[in-house]
Short mmCIF file of N, CA and C in Angstrom, two decimals:
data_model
loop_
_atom_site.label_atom_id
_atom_site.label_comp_id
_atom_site.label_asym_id
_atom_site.label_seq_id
_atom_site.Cartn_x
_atom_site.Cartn_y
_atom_site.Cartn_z
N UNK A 1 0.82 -1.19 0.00
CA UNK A 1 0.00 0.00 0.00
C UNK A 1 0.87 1.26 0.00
N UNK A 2 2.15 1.38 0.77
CA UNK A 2 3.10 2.05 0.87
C UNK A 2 3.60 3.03 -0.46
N UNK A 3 3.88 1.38 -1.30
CA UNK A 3 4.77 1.48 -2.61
C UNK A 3 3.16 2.51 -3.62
N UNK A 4 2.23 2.26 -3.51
CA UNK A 4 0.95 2.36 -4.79
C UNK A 4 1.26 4.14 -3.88
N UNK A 5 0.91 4.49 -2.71
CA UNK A 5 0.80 6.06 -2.27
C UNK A 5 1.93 6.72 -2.93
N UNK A 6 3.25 6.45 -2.70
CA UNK A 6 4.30 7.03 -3.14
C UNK A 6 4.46 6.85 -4.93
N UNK A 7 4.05 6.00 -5.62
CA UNK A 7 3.89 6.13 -7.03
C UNK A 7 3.24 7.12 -7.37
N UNK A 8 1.68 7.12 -6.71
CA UNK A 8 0.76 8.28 -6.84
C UNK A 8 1.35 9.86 -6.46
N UNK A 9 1.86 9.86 -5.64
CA UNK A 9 2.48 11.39 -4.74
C UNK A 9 3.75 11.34 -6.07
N UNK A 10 4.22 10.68 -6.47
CA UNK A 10 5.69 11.46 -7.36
C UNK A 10 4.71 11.43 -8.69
N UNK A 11 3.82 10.45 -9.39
CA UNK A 11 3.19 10.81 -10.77
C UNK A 11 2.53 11.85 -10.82
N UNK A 12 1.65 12.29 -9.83
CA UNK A 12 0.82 13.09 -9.65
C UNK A 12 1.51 14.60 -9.51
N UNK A 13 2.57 14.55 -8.93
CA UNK A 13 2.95 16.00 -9.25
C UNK A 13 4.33 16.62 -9.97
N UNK A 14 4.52 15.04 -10.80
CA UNK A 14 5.64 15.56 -11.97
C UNK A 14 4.56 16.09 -13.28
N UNK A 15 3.50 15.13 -13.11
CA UNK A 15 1.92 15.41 -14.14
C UNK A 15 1.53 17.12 -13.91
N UNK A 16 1.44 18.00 -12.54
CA UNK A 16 0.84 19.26 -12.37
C UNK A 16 2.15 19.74 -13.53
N UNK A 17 3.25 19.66 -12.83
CA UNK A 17 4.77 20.56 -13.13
C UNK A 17 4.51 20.61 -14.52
N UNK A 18 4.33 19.53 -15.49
CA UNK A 18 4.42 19.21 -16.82
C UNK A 18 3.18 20.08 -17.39
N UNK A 19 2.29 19.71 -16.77
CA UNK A 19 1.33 20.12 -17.18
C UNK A 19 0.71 21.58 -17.77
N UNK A 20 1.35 22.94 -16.63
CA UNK A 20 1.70 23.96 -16.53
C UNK A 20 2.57 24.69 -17.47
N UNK A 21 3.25 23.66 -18.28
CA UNK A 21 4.14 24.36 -19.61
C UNK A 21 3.91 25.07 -20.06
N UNK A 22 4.24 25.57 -20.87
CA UNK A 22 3.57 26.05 -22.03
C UNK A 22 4.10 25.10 -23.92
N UNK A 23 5.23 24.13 -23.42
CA UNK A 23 5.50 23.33 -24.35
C UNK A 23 4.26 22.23 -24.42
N UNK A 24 3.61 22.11 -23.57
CA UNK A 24 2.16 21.26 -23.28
C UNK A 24 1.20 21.64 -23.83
N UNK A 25 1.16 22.95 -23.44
CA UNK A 25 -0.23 23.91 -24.80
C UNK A 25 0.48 23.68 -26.07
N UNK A 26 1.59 23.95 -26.10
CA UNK A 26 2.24 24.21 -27.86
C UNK A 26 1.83 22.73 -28.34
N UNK A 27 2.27 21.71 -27.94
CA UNK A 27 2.28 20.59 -28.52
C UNK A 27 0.63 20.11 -28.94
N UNK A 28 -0.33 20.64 -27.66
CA UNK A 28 -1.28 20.05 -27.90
C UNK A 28 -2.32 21.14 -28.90
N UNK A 29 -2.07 22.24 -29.22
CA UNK A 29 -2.44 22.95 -30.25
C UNK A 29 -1.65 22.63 -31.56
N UNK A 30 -0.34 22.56 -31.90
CA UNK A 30 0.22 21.99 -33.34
C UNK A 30 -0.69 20.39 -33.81
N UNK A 31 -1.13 19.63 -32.56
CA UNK A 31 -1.69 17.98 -32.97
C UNK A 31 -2.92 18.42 -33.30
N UNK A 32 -3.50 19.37 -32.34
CA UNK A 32 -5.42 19.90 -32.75
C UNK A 32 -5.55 20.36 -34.33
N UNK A 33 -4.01 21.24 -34.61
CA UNK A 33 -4.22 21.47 -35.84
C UNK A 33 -4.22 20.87 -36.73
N UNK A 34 -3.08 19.70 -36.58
CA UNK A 34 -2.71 18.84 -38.17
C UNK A 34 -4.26 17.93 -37.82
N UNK A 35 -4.91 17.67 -36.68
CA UNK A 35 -6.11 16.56 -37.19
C UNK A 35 -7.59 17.29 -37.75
N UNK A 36 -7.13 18.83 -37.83
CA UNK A 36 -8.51 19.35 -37.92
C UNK A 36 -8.23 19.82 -39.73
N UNK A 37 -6.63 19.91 -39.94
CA UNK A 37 -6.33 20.17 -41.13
C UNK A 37 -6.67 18.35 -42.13
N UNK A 38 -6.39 17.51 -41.49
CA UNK A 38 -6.61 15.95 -41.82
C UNK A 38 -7.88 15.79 -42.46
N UNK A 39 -8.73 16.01 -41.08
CA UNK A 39 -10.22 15.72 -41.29
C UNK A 39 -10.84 16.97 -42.22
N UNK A 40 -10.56 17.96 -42.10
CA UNK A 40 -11.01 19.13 -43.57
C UNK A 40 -11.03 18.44 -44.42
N UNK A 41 -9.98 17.97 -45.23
CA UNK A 41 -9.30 17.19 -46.56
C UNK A 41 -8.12 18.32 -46.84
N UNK A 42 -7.85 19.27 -46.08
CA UNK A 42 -6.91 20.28 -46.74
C UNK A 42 -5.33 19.21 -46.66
N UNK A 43 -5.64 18.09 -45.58
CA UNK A 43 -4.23 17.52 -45.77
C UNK A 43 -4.83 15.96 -46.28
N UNK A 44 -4.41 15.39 -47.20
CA UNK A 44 -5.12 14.03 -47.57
C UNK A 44 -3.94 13.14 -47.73
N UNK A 45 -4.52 11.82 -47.79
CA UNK A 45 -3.73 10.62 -48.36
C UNK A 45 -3.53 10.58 -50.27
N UNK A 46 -1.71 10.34 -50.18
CA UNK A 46 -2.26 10.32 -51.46
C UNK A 46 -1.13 9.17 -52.11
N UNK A 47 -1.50 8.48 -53.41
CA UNK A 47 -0.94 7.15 -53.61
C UNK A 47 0.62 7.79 -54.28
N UNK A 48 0.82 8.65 -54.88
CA UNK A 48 2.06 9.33 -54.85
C UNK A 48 2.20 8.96 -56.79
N UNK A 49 1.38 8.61 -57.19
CA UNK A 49 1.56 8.18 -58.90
C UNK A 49 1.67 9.52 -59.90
N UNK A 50 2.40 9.38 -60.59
CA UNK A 50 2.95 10.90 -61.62
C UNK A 50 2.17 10.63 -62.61
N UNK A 51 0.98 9.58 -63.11
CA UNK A 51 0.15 9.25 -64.13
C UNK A 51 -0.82 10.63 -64.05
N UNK A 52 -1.04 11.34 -64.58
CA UNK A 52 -2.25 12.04 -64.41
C UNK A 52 -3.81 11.47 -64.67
N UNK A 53 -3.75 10.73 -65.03
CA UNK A 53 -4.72 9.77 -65.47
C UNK A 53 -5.59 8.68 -64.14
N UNK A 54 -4.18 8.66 -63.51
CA UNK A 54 -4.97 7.90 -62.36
C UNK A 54 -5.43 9.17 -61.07
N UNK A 55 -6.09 8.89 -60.41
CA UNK A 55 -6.12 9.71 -59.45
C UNK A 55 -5.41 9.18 -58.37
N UNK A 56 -4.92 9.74 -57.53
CA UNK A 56 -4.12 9.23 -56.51
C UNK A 56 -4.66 9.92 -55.16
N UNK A 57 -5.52 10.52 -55.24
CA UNK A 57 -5.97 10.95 -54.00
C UNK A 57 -6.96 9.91 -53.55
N UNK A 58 -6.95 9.73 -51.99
CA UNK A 58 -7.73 9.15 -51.49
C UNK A 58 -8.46 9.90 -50.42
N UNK A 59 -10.06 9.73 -50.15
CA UNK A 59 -10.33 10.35 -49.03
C UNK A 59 -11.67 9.46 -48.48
N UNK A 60 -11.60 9.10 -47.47
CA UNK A 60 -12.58 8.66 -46.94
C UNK A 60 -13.89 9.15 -46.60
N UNK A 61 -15.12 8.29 -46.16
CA UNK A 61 -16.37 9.19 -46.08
C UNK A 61 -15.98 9.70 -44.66
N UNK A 62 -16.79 11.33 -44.25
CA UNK A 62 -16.34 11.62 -43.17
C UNK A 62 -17.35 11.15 -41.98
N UNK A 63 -17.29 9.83 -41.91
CA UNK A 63 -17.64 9.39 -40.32
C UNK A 63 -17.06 9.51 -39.26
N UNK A 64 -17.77 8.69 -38.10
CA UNK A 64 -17.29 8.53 -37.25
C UNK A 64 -15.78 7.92 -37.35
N UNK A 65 -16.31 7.04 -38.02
CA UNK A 65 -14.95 5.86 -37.58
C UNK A 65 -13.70 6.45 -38.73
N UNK A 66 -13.60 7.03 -39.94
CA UNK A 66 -12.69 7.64 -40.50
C UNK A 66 -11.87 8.67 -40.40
N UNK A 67 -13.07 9.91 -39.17
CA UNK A 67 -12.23 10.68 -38.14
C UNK A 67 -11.32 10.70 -37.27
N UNK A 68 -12.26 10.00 -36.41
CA UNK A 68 -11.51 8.76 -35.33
C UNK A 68 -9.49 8.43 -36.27
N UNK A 69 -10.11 7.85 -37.23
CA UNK A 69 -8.71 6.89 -37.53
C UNK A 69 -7.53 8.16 -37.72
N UNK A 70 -8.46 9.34 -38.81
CA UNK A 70 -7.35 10.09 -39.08
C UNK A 70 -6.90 10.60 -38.33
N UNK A 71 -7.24 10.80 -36.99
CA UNK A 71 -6.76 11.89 -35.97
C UNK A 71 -5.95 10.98 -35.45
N UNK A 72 -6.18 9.98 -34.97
CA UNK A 72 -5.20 8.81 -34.29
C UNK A 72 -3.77 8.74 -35.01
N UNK A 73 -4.17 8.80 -36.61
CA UNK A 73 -2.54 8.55 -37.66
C UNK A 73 -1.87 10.05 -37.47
N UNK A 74 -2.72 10.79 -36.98
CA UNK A 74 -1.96 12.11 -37.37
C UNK A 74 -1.31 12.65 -35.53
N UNK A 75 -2.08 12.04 -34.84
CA UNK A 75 -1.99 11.75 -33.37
C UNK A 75 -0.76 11.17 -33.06
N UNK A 76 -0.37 9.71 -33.71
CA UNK A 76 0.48 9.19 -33.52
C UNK A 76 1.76 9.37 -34.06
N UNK A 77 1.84 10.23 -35.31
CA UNK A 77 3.06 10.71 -35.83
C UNK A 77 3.67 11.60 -35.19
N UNK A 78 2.80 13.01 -34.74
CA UNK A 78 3.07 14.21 -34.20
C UNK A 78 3.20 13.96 -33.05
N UNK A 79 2.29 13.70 -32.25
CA UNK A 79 2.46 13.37 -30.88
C UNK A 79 3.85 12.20 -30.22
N UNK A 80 3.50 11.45 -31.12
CA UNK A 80 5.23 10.39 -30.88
C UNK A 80 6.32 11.13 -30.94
N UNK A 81 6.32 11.78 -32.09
CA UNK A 81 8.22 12.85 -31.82
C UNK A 81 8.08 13.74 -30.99
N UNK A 82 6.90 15.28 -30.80
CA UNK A 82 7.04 15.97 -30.08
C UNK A 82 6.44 15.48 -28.86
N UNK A 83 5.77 14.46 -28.53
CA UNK A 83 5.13 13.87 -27.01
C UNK A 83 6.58 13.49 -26.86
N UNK A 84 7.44 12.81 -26.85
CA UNK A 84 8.61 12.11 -26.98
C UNK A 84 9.41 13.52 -25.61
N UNK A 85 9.62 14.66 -26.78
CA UNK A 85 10.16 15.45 -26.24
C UNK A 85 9.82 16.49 -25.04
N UNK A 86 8.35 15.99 -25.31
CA UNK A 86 7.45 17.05 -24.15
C UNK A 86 7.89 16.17 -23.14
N UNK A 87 8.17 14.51 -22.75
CA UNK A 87 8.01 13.95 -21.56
C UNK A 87 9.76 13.30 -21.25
N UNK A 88 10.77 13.85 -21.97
CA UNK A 88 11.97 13.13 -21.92
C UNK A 88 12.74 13.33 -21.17
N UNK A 89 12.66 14.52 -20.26
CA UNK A 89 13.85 15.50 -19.33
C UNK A 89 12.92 15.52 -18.00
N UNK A 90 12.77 14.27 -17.60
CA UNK A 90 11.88 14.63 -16.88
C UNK A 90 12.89 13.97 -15.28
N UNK A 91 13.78 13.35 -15.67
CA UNK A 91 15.09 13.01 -14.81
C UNK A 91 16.16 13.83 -14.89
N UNK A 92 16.29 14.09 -15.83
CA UNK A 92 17.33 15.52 -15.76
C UNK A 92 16.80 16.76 -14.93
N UNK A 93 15.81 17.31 -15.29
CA UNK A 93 14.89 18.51 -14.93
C UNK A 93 15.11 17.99 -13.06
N UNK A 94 14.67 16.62 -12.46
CA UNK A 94 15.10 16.66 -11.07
C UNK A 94 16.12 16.85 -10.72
N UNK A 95 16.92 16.25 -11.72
CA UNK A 95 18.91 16.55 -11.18
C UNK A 95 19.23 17.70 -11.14
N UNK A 96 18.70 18.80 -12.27
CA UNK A 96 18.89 20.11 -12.33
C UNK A 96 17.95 20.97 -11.16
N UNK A 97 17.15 20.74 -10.49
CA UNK A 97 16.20 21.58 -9.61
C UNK A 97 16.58 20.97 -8.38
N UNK A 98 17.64 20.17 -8.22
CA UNK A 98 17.33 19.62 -7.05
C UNK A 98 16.59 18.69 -6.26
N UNK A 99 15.34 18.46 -7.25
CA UNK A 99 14.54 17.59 -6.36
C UNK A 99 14.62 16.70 -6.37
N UNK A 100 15.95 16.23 -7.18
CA UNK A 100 16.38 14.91 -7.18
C UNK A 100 16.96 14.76 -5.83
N UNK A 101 17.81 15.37 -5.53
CA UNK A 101 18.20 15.53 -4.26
C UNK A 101 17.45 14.91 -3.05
N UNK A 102 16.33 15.83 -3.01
CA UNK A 102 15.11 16.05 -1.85
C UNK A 102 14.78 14.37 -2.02
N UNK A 103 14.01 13.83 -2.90
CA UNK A 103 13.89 12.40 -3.69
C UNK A 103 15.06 11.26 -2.87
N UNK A 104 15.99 11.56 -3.14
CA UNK A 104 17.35 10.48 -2.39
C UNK A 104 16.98 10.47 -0.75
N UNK A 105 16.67 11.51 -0.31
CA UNK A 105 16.69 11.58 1.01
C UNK A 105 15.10 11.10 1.55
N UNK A 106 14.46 10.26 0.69
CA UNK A 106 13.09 10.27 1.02
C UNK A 106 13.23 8.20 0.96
N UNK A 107 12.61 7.76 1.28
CA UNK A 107 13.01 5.85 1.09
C UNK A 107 11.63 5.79 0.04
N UNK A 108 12.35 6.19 -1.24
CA UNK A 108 11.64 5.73 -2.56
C UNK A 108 12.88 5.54 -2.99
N UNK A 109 12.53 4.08 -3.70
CA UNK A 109 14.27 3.21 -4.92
C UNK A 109 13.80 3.79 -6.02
N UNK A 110 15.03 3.02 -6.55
CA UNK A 110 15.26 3.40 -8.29
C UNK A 110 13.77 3.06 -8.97
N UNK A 111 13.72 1.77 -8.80
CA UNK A 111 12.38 1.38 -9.79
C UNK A 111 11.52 2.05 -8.88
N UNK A 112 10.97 2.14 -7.96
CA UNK A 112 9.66 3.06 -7.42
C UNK A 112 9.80 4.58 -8.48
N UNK A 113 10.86 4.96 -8.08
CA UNK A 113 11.23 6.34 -8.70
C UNK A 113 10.76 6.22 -10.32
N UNK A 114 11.61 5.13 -10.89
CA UNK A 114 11.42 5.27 -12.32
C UNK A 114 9.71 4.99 -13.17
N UNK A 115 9.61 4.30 -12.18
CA UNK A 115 7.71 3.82 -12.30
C UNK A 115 7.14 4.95 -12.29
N UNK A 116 7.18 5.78 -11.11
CA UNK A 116 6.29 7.10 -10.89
C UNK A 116 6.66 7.81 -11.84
N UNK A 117 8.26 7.56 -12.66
CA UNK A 117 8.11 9.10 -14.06
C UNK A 117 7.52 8.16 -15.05
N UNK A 118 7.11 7.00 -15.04
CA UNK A 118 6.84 6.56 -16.56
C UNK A 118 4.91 6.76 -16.29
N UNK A 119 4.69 6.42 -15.31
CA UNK A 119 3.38 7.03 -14.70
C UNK A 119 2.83 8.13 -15.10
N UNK A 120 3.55 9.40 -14.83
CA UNK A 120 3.62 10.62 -15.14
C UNK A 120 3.98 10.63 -16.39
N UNK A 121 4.28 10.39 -17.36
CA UNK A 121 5.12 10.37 -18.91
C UNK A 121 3.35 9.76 -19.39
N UNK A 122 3.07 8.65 -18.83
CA UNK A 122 1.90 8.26 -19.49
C UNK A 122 0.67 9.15 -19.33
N UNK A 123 0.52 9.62 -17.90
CA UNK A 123 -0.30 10.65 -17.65
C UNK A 123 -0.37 11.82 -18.70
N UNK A 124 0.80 12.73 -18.57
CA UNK A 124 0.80 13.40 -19.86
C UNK A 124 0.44 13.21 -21.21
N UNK A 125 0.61 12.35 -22.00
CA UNK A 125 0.27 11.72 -22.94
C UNK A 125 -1.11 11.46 -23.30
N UNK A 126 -1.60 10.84 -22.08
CA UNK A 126 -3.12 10.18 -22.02
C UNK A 126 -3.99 11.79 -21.68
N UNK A 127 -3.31 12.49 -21.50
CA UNK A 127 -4.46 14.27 -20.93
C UNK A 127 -4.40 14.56 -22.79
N UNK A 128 -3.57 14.55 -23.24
CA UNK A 128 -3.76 14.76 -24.39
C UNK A 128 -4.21 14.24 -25.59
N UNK A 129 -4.30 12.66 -25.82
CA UNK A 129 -4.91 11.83 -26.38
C UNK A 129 -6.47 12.14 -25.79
N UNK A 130 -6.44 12.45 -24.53
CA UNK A 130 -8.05 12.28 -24.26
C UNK A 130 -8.68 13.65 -24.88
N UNK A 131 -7.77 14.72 -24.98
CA UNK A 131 -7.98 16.30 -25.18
C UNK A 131 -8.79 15.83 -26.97
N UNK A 132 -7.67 14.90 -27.48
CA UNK A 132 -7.95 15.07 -28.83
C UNK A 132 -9.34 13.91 -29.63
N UNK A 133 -9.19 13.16 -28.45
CA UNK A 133 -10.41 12.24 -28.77
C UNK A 133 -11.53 13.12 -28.35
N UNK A 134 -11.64 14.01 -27.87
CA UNK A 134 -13.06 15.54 -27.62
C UNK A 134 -13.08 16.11 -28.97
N UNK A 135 -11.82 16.61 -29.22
CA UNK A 135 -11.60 17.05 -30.31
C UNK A 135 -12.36 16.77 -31.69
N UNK A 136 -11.64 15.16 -31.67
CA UNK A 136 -12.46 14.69 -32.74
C UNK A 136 -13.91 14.50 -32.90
N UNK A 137 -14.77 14.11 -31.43
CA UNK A 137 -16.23 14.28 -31.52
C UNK A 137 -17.04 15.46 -31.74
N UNK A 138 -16.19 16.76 -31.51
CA UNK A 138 -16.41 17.98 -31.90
C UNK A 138 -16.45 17.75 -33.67
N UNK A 139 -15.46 17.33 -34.16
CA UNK A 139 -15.09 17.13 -35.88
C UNK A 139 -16.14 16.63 -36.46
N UNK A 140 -16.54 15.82 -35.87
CA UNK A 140 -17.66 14.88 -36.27
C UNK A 140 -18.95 15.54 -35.95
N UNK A 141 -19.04 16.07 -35.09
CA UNK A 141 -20.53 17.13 -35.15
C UNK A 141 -20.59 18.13 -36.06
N UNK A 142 -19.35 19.24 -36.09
CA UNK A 142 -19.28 20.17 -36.69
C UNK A 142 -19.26 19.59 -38.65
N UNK A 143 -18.94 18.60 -38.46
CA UNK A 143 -19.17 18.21 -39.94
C UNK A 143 -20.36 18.00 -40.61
N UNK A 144 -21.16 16.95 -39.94
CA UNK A 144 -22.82 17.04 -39.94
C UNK A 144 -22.90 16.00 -41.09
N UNK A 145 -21.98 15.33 -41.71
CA UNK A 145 -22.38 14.84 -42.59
C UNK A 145 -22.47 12.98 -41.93
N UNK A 146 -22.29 12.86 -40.68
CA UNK A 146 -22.90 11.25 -40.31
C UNK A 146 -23.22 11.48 -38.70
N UNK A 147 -23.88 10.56 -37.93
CA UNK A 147 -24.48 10.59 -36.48
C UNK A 147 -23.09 10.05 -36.09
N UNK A 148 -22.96 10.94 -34.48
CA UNK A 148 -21.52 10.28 -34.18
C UNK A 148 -22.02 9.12 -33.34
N UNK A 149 -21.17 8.08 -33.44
CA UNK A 149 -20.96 6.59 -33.31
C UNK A 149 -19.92 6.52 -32.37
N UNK A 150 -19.66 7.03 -31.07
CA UNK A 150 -18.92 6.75 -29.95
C UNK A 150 -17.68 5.92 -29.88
N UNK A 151 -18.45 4.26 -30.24
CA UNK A 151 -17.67 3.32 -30.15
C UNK A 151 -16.23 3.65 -31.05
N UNK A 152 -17.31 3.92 -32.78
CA UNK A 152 -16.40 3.78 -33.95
C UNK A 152 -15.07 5.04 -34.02
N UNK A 153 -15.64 5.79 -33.03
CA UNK A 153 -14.53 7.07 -33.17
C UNK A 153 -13.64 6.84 -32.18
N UNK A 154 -13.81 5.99 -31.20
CA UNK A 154 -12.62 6.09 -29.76
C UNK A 154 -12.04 4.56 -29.80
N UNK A 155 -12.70 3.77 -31.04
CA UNK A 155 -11.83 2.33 -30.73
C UNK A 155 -10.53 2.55 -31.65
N UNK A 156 -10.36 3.61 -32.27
CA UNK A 156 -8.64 3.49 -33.23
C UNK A 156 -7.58 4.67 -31.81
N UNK A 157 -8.39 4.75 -30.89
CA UNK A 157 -7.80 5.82 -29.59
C UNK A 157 -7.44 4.35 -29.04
N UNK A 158 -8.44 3.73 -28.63
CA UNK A 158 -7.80 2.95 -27.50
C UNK A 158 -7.14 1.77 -27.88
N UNK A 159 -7.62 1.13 -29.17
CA UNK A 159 -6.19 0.42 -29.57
C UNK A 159 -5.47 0.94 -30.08
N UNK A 160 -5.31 2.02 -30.52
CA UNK A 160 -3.97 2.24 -31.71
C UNK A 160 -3.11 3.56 -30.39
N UNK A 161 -3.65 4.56 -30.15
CA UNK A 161 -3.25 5.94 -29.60
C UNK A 161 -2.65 5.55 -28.03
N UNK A 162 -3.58 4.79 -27.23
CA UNK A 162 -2.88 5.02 -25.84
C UNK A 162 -1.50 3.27 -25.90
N UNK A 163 -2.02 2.75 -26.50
CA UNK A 163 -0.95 1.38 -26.06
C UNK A 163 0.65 2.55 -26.99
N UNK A 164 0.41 3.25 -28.11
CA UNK A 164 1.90 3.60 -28.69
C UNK A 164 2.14 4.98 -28.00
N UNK A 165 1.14 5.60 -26.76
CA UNK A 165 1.61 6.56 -26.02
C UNK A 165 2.16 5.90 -24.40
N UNK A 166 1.92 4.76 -24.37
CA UNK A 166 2.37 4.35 -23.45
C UNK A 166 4.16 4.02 -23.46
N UNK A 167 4.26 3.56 -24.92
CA UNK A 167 5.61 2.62 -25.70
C UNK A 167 6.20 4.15 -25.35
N UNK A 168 5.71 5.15 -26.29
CA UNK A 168 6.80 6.48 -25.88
C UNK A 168 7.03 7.34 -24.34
N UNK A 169 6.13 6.63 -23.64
CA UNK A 169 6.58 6.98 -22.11
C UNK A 169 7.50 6.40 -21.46
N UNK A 170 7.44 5.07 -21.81
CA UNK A 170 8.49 3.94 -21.62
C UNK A 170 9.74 3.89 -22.25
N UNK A 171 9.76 4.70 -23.17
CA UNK A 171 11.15 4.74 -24.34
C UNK A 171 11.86 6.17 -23.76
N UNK A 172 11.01 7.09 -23.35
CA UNK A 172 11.20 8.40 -22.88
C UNK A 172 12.26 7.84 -21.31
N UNK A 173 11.65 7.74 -20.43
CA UNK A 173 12.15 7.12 -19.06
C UNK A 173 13.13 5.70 -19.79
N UNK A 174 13.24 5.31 -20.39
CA UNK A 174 14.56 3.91 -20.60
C UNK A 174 15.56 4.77 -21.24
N UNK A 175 15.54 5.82 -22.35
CA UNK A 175 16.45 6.64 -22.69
C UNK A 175 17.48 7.73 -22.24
N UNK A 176 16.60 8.08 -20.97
CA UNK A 176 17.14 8.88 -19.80
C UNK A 176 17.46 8.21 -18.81
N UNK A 177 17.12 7.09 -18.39
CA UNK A 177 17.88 6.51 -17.60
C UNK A 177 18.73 5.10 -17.63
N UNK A 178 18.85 4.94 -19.35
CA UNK A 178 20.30 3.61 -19.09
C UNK A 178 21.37 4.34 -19.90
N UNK A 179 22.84 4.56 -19.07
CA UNK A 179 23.80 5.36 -19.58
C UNK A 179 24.62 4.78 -20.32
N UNK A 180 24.03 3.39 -21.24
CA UNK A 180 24.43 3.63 -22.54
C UNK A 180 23.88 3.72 -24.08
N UNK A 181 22.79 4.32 -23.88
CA UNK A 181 21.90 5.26 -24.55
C UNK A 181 22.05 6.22 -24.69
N UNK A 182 21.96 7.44 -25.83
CA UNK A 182 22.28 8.58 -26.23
C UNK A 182 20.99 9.16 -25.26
N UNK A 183 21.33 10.13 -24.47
CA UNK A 183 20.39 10.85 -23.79
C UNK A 183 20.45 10.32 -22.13
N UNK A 184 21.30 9.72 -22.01
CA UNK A 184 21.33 8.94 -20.24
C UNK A 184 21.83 9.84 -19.82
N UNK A 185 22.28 9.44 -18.51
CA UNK A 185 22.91 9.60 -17.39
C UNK A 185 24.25 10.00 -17.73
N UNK A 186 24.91 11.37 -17.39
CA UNK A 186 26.25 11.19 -17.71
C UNK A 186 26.74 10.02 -16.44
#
């Protein structure tokens, strides 16, 4: 019971600190944009053929479930490199403030410690995946052209968006902390 309080007390307020950015607004306004530019059609799929003859554009009907997907592909590109960087210094940032310090002198270990930033790394991630799965049900109203379908718009979120925001919370915290990885521990 010990170990679950102290996970909660360090995720919970590396999550406020992070949260408070303003690299947190930036990131999560550049992702609002590319999925609202996606779902417009101003940004589309396209098969890449120099035939003029064929068409190479593709665009889906704008449902539920095609919203849903595009925001998730456009979710998972943007959000993976710059989520990456929004949640990566998040062991350095203690070494540099000190509160790494404060932290040593408290009886939380390495893995307790490292759990509560990947906790927090996921937390972050998941405020914003959830920001953009609103997002998209907004897309889908404001479009008007199908009834939104709940299921069909949040099942490419919860299989596709939170399991590869979890992988980059976990890659974020393993990169910063094994020192022979570019980005460790000096």
């Amino acid at each position: 019971m010990k170990t679950l309080r102290i996970l909660y007390h360090l995720a919970l307020a590396d999550f406020y600190e992070r949260a408070r950015r303003y690299s947190f607004l930036l990131t999560l306004a550049v992702v609002i944009l590319m999925g609202v530019l996606v779902n417009n059609g101003s940004l589309f799929l396209s098969l890449g053929s120099t035939d003029p003859t064929i068409s190479s554009i593709y665009r889906g009907e704008f449902n539920s479930a095609w919203i849903g997907t595009m925001t998730v592909l456009v979710l998972n590109f943007f959000l993976g490199l710059f989520g990456f960087y929004l949640v990566s210094d998040c062991i350095k940032r203690d070494i540099r403030t000190g509160v790494g310090q404060i932290i040593a002198t408290t009886p939380v270990s390495r893995v307790e410690y490292l759990i509560g930033k990947w906790i927090s790394n996921c937390l972050v991630l998941y405020v914003l995946v959830l920001i953009l799965a609103v997002a998209a049900a907004i897309m889908v109203l404001l479009q008007g052209k199908a009834a939104l379908d709940l299921s069909a718009l949040l099942l490419p979120f919860l299989a596709v968006a939170l399991p590869f925001m979890t992988l980059i919370a976990a890659l974020a915290v393993l990169f910063e902390s094994a020192p022979l990885l570019p980005c460790g521990w000096p």
